[in-house]
JSON list of C-alpha atoms in Angstrom, two decimals:
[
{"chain": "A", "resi": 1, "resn": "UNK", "atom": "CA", "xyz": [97.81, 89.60, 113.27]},
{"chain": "A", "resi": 2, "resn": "UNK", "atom": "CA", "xyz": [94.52, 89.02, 111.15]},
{"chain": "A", "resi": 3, "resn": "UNK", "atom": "CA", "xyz": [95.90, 87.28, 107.79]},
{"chain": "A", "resi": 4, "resn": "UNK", "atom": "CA", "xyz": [94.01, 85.50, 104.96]},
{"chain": "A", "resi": 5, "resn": "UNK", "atom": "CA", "xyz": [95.22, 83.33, 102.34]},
{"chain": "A", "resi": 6, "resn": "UNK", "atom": "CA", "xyz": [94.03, 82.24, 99.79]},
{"chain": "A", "resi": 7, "resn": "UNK", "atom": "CA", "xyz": [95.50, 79.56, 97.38]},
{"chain": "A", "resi": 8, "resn": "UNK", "atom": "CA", "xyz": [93.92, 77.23, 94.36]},
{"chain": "A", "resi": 9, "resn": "UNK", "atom": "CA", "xyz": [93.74, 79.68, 91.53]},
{"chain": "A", "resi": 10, "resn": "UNK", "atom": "CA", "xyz": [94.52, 78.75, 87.92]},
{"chain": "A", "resi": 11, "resn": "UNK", "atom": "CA", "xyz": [93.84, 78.45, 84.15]},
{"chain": "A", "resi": 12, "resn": "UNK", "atom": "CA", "xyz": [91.07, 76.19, 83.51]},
{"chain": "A", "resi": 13, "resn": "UNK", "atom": "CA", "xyz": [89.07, 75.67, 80.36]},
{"chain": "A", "resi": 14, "resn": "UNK", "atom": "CA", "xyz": [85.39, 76.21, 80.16]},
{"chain": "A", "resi": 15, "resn": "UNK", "atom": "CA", "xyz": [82.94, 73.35, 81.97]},
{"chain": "A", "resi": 16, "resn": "UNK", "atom": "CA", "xyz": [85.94, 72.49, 84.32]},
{"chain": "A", "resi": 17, "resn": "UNK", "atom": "CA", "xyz": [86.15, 72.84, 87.87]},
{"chain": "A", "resi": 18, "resn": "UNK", "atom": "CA", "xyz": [88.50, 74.49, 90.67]},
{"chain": "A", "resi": 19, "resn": "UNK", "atom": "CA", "xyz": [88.96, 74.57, 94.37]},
{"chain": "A", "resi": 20, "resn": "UNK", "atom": "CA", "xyz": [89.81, 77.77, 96.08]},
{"chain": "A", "resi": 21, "resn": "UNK", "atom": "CA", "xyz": [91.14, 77.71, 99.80]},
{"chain": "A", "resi": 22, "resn": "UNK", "atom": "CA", "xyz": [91.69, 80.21, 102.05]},
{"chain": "A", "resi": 23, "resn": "UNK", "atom": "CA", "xyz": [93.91, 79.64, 105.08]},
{"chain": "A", "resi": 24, "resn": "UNK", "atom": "CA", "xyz": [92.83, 81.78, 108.08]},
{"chain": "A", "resi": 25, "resn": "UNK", "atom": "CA", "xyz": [95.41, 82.99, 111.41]},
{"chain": "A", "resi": 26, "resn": "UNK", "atom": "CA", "xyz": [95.32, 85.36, 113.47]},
{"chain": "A", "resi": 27, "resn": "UNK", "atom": "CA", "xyz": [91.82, 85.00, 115.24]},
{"chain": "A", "resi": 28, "resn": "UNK", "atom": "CA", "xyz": [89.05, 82.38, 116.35]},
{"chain": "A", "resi": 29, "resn": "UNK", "atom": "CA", "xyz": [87.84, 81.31, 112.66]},
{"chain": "A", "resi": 30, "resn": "UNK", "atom": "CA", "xyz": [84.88, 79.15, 114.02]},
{"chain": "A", "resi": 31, "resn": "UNK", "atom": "CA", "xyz": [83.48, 82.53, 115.67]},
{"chain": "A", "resi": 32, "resn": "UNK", "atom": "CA", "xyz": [83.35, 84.44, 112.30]},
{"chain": "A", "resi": 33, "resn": "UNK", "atom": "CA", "xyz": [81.14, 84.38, 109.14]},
{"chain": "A", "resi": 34, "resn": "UNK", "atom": "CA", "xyz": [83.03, 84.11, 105.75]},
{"chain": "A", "resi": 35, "resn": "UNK", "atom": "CA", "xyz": [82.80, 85.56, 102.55]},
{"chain": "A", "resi": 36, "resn": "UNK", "atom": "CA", "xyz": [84.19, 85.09, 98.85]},
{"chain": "A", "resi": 37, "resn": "UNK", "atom": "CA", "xyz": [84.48, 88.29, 96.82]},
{"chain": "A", "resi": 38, "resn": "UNK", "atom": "CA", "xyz": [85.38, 88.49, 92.82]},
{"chain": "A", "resi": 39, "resn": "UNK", "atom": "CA", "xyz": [87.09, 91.00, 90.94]},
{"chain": "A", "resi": 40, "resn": "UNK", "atom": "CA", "xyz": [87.20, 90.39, 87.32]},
{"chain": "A", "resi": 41, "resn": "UNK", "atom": "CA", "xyz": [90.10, 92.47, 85.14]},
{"chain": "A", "resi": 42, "resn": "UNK", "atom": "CA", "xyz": [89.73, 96.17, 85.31]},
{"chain": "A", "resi": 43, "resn": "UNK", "atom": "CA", "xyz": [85.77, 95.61, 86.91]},
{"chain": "A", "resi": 44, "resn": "UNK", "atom": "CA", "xyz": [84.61, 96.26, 90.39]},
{"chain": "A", "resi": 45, "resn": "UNK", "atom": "CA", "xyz": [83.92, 94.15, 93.29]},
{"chain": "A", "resi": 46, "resn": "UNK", "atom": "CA", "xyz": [81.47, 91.06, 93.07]},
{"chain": "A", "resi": 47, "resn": "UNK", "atom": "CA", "xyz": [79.84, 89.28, 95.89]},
{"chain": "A", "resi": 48, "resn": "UNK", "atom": "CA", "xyz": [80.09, 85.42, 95.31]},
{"chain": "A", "resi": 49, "resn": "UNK", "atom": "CA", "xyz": [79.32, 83.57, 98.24]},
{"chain": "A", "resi": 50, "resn": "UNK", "atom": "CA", "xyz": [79.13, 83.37, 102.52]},
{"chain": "A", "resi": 51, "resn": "UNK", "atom": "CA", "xyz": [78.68, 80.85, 104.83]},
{"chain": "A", "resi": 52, "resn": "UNK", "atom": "CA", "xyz": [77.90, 81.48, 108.56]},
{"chain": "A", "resi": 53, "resn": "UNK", "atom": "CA", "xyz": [80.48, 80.79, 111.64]},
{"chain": "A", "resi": 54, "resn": "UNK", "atom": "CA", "xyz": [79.48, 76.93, 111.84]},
{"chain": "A", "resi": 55, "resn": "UNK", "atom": "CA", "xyz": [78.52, 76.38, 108.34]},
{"chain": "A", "resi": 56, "resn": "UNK", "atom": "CA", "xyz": [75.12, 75.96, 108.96]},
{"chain": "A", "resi": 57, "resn": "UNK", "atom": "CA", "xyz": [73.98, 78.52, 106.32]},
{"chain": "A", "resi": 58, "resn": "UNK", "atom": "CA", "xyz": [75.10, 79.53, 102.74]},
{"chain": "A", "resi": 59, "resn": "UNK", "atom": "CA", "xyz": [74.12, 82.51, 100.69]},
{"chain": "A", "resi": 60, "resn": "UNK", "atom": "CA", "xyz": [75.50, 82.72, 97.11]},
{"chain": "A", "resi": 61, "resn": "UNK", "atom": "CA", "xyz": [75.14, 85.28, 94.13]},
{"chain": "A", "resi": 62, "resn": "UNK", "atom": "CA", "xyz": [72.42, 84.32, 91.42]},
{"chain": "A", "resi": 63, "resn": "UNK", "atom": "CA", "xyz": [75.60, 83.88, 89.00]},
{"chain": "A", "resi": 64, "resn": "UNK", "atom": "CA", "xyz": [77.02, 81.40, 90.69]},
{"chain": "A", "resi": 65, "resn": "UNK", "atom": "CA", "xyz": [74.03, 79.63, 92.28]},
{"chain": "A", "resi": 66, "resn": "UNK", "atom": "CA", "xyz": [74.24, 75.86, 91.40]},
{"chain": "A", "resi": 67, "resn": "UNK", "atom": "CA", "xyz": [77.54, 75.77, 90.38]},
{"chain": "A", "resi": 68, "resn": "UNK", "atom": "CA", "xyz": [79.66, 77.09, 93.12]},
{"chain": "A", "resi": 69, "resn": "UNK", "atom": "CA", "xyz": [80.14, 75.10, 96.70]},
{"chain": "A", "resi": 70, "resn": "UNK", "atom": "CA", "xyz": [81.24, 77.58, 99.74]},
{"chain": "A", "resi": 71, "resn": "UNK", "atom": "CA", "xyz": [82.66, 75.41, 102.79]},
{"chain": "A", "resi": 72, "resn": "UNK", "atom": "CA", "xyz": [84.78, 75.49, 105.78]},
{"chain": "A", "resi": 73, "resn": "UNK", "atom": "CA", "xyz": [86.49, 73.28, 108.32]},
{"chain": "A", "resi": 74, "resn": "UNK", "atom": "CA", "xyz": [86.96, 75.20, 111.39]},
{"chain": "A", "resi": 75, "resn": "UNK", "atom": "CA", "xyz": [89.36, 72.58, 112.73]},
{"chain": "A", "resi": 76, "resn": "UNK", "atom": "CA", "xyz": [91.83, 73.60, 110.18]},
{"chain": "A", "resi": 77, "resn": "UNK", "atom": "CA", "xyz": [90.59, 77.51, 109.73]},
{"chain": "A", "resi": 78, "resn": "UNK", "atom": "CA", "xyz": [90.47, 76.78, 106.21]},
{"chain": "A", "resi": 79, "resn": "UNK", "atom": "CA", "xyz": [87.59, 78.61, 103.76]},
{"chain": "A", "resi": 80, "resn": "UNK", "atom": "CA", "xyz": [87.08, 76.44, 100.77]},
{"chain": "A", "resi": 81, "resn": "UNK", "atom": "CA", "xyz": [84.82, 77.44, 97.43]},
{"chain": "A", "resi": 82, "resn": "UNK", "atom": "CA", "xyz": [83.94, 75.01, 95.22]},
{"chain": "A", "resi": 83, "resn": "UNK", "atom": "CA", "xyz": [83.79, 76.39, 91.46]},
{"chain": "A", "resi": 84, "resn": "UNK", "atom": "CA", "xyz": [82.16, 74.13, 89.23]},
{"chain": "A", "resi": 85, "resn": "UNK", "atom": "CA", "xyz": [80.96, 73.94, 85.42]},
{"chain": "A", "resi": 86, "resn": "UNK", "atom": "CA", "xyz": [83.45, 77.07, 85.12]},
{"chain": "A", "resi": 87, "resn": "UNK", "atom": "CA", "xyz": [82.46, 80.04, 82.55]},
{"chain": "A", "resi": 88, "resn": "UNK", "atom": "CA", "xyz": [85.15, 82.84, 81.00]},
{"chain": "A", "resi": 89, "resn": "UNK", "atom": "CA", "xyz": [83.02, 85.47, 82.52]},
{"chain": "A", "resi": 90, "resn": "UNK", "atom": "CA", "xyz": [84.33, 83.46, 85.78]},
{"chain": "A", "resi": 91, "resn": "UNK", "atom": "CA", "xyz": [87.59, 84.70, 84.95]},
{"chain": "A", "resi": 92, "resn": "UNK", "atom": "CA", "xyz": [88.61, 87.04, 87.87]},
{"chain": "A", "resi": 93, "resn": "UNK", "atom": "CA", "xyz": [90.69, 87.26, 90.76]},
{"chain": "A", "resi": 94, "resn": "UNK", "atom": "CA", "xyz": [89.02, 85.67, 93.92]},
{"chain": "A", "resi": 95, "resn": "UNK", "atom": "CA", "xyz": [89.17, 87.34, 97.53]},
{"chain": "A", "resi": 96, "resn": "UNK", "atom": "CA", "xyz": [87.86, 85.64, 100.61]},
{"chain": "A", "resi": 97, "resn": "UNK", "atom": "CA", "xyz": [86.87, 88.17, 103.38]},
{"chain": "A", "resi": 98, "resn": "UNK", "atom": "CA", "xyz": [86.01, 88.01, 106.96]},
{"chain": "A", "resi": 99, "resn": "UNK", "atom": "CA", "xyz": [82.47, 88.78, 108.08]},
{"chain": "A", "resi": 100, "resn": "UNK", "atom": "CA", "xyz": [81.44, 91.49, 110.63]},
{"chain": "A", "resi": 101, "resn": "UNK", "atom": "CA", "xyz": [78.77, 92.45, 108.24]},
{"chain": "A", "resi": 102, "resn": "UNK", "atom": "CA", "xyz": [81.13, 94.63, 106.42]},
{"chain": "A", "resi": 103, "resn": "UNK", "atom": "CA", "xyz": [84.18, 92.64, 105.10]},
{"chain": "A", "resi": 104, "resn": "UNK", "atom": "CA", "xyz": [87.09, 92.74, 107.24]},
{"chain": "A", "resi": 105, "resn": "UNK", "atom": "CA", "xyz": [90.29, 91.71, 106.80]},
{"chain": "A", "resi": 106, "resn": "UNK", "atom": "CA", "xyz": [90.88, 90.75, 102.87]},
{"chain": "A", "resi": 107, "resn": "UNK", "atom": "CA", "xyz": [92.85, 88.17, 101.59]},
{"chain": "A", "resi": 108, "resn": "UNK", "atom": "CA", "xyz": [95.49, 89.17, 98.73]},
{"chain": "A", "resi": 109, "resn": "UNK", "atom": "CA", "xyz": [93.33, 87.23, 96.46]},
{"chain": "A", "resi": 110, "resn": "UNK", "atom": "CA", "xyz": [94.18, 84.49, 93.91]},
{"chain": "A", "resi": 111, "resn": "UNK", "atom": "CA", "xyz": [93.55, 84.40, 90.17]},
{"chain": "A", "resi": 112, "resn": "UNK", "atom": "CA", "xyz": [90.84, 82.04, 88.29]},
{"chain": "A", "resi": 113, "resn": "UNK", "atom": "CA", "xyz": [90.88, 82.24, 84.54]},
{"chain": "A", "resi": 114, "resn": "UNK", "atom": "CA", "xyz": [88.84, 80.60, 82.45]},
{"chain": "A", "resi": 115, "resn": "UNK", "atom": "CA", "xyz": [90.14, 80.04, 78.69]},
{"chain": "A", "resi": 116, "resn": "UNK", "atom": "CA", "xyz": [90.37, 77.33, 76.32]},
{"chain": "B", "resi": 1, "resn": "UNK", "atom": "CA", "xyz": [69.43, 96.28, 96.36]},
{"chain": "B", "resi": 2, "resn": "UNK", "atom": "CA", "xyz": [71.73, 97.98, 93.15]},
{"chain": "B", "resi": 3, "resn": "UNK", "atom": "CA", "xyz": [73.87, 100.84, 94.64]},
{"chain": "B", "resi": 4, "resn": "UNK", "atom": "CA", "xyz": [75.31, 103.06, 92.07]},
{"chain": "B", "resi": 5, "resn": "UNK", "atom": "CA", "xyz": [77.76, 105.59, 93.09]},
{"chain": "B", "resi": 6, "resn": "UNK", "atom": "CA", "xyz": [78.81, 108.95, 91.72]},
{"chain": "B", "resi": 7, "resn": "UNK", "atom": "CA", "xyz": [80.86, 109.92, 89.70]},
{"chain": "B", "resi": 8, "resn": "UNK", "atom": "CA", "xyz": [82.98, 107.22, 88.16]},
{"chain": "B", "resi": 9, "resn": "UNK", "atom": "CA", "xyz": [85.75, 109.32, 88.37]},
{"chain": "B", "resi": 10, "resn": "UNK", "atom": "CA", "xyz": [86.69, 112.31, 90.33]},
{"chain": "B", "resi": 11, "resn": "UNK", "atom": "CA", "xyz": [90.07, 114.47, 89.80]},
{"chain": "B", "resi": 12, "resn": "UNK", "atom": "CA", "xyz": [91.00, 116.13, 92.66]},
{"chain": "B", "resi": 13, "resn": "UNK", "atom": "CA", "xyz": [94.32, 117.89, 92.99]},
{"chain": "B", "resi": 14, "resn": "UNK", "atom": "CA", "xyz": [96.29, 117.18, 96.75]},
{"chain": "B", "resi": 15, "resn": "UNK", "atom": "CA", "xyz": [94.88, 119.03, 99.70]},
{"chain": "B", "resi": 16, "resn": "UNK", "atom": "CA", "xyz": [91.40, 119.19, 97.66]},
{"chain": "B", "resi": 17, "resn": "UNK", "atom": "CA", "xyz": [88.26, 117.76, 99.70]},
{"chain": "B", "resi": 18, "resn": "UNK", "atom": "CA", "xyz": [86.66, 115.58, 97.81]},
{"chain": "B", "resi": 19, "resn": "UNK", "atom": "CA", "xyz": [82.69, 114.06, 97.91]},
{"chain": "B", "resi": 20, "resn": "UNK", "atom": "CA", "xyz": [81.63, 110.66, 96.91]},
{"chain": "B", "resi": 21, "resn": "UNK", "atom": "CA", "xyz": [78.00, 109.75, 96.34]},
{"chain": "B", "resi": 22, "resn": "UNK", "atom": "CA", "xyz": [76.70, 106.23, 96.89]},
{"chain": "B", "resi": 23, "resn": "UNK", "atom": "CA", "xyz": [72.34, 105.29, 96.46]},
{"chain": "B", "resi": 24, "resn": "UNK", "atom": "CA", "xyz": [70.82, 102.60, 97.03]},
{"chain": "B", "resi": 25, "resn": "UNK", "atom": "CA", "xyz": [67.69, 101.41, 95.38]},
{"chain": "B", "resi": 26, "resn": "UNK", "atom": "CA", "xyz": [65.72, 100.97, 98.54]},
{"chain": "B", "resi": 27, "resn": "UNK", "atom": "CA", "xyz": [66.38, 102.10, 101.98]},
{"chain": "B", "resi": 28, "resn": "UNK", "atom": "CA", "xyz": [69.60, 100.23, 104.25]},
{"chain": "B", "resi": 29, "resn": "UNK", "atom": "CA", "xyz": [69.04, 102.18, 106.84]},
{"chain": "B", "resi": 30, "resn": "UNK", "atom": "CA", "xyz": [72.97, 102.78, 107.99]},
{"chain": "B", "resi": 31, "resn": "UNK", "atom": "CA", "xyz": [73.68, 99.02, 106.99]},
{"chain": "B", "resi": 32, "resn": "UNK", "atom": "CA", "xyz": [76.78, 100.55, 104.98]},
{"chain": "B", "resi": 33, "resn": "UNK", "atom": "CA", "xyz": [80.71, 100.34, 104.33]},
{"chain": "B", "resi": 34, "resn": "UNK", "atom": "CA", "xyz": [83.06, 102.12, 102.51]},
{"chain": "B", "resi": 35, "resn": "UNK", "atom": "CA", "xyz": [86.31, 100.44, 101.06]},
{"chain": "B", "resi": 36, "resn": "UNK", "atom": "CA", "xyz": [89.84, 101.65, 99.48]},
{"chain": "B", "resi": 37, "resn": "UNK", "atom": "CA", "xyz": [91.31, 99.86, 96.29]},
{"chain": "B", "resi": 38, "resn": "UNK", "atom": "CA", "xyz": [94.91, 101.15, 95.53]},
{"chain": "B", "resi": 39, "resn": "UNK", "atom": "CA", "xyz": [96.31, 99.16, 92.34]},
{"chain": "B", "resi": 40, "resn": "UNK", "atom": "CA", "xyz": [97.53, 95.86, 92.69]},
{"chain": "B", "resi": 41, "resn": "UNK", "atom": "CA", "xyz": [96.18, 95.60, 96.43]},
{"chain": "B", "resi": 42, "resn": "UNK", "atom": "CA", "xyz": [92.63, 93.96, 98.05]},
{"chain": "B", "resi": 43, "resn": "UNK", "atom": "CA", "xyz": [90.40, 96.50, 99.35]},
{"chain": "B", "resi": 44, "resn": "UNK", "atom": "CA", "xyz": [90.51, 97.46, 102.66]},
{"chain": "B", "resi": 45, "resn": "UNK", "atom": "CA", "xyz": [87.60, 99.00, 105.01]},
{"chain": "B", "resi": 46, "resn": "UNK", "atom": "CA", "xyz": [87.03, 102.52, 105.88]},
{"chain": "B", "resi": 47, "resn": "UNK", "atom": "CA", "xyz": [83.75, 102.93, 107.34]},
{"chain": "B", "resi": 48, "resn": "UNK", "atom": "CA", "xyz": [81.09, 101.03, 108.56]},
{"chain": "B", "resi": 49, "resn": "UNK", "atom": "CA", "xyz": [77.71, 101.45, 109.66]},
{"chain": "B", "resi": 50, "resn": "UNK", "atom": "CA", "xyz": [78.06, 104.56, 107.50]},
{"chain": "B", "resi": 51, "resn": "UNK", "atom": "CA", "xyz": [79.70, 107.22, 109.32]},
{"chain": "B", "resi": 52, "resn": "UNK", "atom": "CA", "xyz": [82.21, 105.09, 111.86]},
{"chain": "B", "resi": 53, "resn": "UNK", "atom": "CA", "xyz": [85.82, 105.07, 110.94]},
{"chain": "B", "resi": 54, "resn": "UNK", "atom": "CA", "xyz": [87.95, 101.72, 110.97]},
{"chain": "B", "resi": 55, "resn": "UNK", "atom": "CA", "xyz": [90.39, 101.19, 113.41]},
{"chain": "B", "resi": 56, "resn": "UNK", "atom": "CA", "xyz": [93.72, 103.73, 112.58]},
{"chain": "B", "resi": 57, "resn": "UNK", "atom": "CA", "xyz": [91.93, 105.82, 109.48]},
{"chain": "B", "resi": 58, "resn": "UNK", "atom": "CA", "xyz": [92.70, 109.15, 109.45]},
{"chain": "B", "resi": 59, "resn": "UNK", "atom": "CA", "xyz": [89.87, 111.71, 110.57]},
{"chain": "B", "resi": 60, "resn": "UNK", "atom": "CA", "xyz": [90.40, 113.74, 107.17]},
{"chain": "B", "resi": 61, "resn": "UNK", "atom": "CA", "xyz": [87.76, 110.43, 105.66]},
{"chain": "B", "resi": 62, "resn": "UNK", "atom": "CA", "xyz": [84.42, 110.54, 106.78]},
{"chain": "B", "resi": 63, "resn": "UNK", "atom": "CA", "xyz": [81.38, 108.94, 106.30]},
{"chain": "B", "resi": 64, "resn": "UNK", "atom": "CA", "xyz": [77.34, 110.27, 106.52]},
{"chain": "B", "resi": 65, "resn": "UNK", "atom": "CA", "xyz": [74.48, 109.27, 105.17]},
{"chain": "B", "resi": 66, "resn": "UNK", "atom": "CA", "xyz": [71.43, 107.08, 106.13]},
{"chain": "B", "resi": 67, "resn": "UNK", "atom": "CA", "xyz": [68.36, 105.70, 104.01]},
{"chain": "B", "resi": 68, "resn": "UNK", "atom": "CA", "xyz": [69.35, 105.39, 100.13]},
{"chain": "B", "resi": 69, "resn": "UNK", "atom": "CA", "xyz": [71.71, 108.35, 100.20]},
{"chain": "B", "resi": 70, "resn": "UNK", "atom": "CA", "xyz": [75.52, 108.13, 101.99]},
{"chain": "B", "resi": 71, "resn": "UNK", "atom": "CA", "xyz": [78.23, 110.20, 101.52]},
{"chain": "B", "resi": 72, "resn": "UNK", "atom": "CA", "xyz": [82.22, 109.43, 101.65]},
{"chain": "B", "resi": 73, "resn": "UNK", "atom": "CA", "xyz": [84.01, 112.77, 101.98]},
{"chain": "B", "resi": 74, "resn": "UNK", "atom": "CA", "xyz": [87.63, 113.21, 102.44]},
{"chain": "B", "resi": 75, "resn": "UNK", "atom": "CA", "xyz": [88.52, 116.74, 103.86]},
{"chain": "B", "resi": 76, "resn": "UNK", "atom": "CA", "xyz": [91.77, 117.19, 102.48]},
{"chain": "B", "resi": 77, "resn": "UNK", "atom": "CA", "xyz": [93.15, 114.83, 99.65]},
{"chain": "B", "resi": 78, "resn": "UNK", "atom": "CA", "xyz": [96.81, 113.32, 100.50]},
{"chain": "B", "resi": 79, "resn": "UNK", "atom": "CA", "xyz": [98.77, 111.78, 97.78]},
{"chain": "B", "resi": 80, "resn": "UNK", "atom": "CA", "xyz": [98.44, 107.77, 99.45]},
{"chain": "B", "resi": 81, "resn": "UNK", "atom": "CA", "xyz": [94.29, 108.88, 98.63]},
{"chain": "B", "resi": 82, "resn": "UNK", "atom": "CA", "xyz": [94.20, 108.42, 95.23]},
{"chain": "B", "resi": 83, "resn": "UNK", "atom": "CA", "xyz": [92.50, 105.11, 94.60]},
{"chain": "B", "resi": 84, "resn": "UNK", "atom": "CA", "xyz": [88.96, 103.54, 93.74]},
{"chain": "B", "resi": 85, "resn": "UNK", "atom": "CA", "xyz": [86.59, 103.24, 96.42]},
{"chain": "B", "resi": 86, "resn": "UNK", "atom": "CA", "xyz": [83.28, 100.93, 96.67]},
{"chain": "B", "resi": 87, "resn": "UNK", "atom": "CA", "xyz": [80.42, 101.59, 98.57]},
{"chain": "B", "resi": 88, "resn": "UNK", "atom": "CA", "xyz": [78.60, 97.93, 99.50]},
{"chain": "B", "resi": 89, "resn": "UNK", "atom": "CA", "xyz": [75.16, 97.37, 101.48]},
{"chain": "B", "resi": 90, "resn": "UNK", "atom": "CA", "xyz": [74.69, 94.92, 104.29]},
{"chain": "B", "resi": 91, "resn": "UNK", "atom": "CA", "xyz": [70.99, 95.32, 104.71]},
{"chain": "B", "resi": 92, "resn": "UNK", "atom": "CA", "xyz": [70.10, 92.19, 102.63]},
{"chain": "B", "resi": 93, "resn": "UNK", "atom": "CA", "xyz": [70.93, 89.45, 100.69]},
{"chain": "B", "resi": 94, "resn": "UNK", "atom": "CA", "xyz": [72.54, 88.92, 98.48]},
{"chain": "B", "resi": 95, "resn": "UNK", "atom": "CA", "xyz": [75.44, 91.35, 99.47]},
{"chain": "B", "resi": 96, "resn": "UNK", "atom": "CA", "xyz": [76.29, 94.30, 97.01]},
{"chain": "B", "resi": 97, "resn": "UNK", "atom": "CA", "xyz": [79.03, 96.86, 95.78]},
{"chain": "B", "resi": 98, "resn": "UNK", "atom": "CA", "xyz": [78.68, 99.99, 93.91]},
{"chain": "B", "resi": 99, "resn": "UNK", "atom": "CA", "xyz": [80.38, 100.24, 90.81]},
{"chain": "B", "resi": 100, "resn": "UNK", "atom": "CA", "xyz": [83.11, 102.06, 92.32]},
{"chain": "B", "resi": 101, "resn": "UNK", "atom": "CA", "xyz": [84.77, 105.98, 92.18]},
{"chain": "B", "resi": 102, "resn": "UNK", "atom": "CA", "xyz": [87.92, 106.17, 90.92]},
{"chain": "B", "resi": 103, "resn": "UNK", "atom": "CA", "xyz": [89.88, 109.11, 93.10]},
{"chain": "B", "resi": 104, "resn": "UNK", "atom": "CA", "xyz": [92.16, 110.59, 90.63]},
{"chain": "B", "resi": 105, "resn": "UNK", "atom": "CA", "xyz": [95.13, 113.42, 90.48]}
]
């Protein structure tokens, strides 16, 4: 079946940077768009980042702009996102999502917290 | 494109219908999906391209709506419904939720 997972969260102080990965199974990763979705504690859903089936194109939420890398190696099926100079408002739980335009399947997500 | 859905919270009592509101601030056209939140879970997809159900939901949730104005109705409210659920556009970048309904006994 369809299954995303994603690994690579933490507790990080402010500045510092994190990987996130998500490992994808299930279906033909190289033919799908992917998507990284945030959820900080008790909020709603937040739109980070995509990147199109071959990597060729990246979109990424004004917040994150600059700081944040989204990247994939299809050989592998893994979805990576790069967070870098890392703010507490960062602090949330991360999902990765495939693309069909809608988001479909969800990972289980994997919790990035910011704190000194 | 801010969507802002109505209410924030909705208390419904079992085998209730219950009517969610999303807007958007400029037309999508049907560019729209509906997702379910239960505590401690991801969210999962209901409807897309505003009124057409995901594979295996139950015909009790449906979804109209086209323009700036959708709505998510479910027709009779089963105990496994109470959750939060997030409206999100797919018209244009970047990507965007509404703030969410919380579905509540």
């Amino acid at each position: 079946q369809v299954q995303l997972v994603e690994s690579g969260g933490g507790v990080v102080q402010p500045g510092r940077s994190l990987r996130l990965s998500c490992v994808a199974s299930g279906f033909t990763f190289s033919s799908y768009g992917m998507h990284w979705v945030r959820q900080a504690p008790g909020k709603g859903l937040d739109w980070v980042a995509a990147i199109s089936h071959d990597g060729s194109n990246e979109y990424y939420a004004g917040s994150v702009k600059g700081r944040f890398t989204i990247s994939r190696d299809n050989l592998k099926n893994i979805l990576f996102l790069e967070m870098n100079s890392l703010r507490d408002e960062d602090t949330a739980v991360y999902y990765c999502a495939r693309d069909s335009n809608w988001f479909d399947p969800w990972g289980q997500g994997t919790l990035v917290t910011v704190s000194s | 494109i801010v969507m802002t859905q109505s209410p924030a919270t909705l208390s419904v009592s079992p085998g209730e219908r219950a009517t969610l509101s999303c807007r958007a601030s400029q037309s999508i056209g049907s560019n729209l999906a509906w997702y379910q939140q239960k505590p401690g879970q991801a969210p999962s997809l209901l409807i897309y391209g505003a009124s057409t159900r995901a594979t295996g939901l139950p015909a009790r949730f449906s979804g109209s709506g086209s323009g700036t104005e959708f709505t998510l109705t479910i027709s009779s409210l089963q105990s496994e419904d109470f959750a939060v659920y997030y409206c999100q556009q797919y018209n244009k970048w970047p990507r965007t939720f509404g703030g969410g309904t919380k579905v509540e006994i």
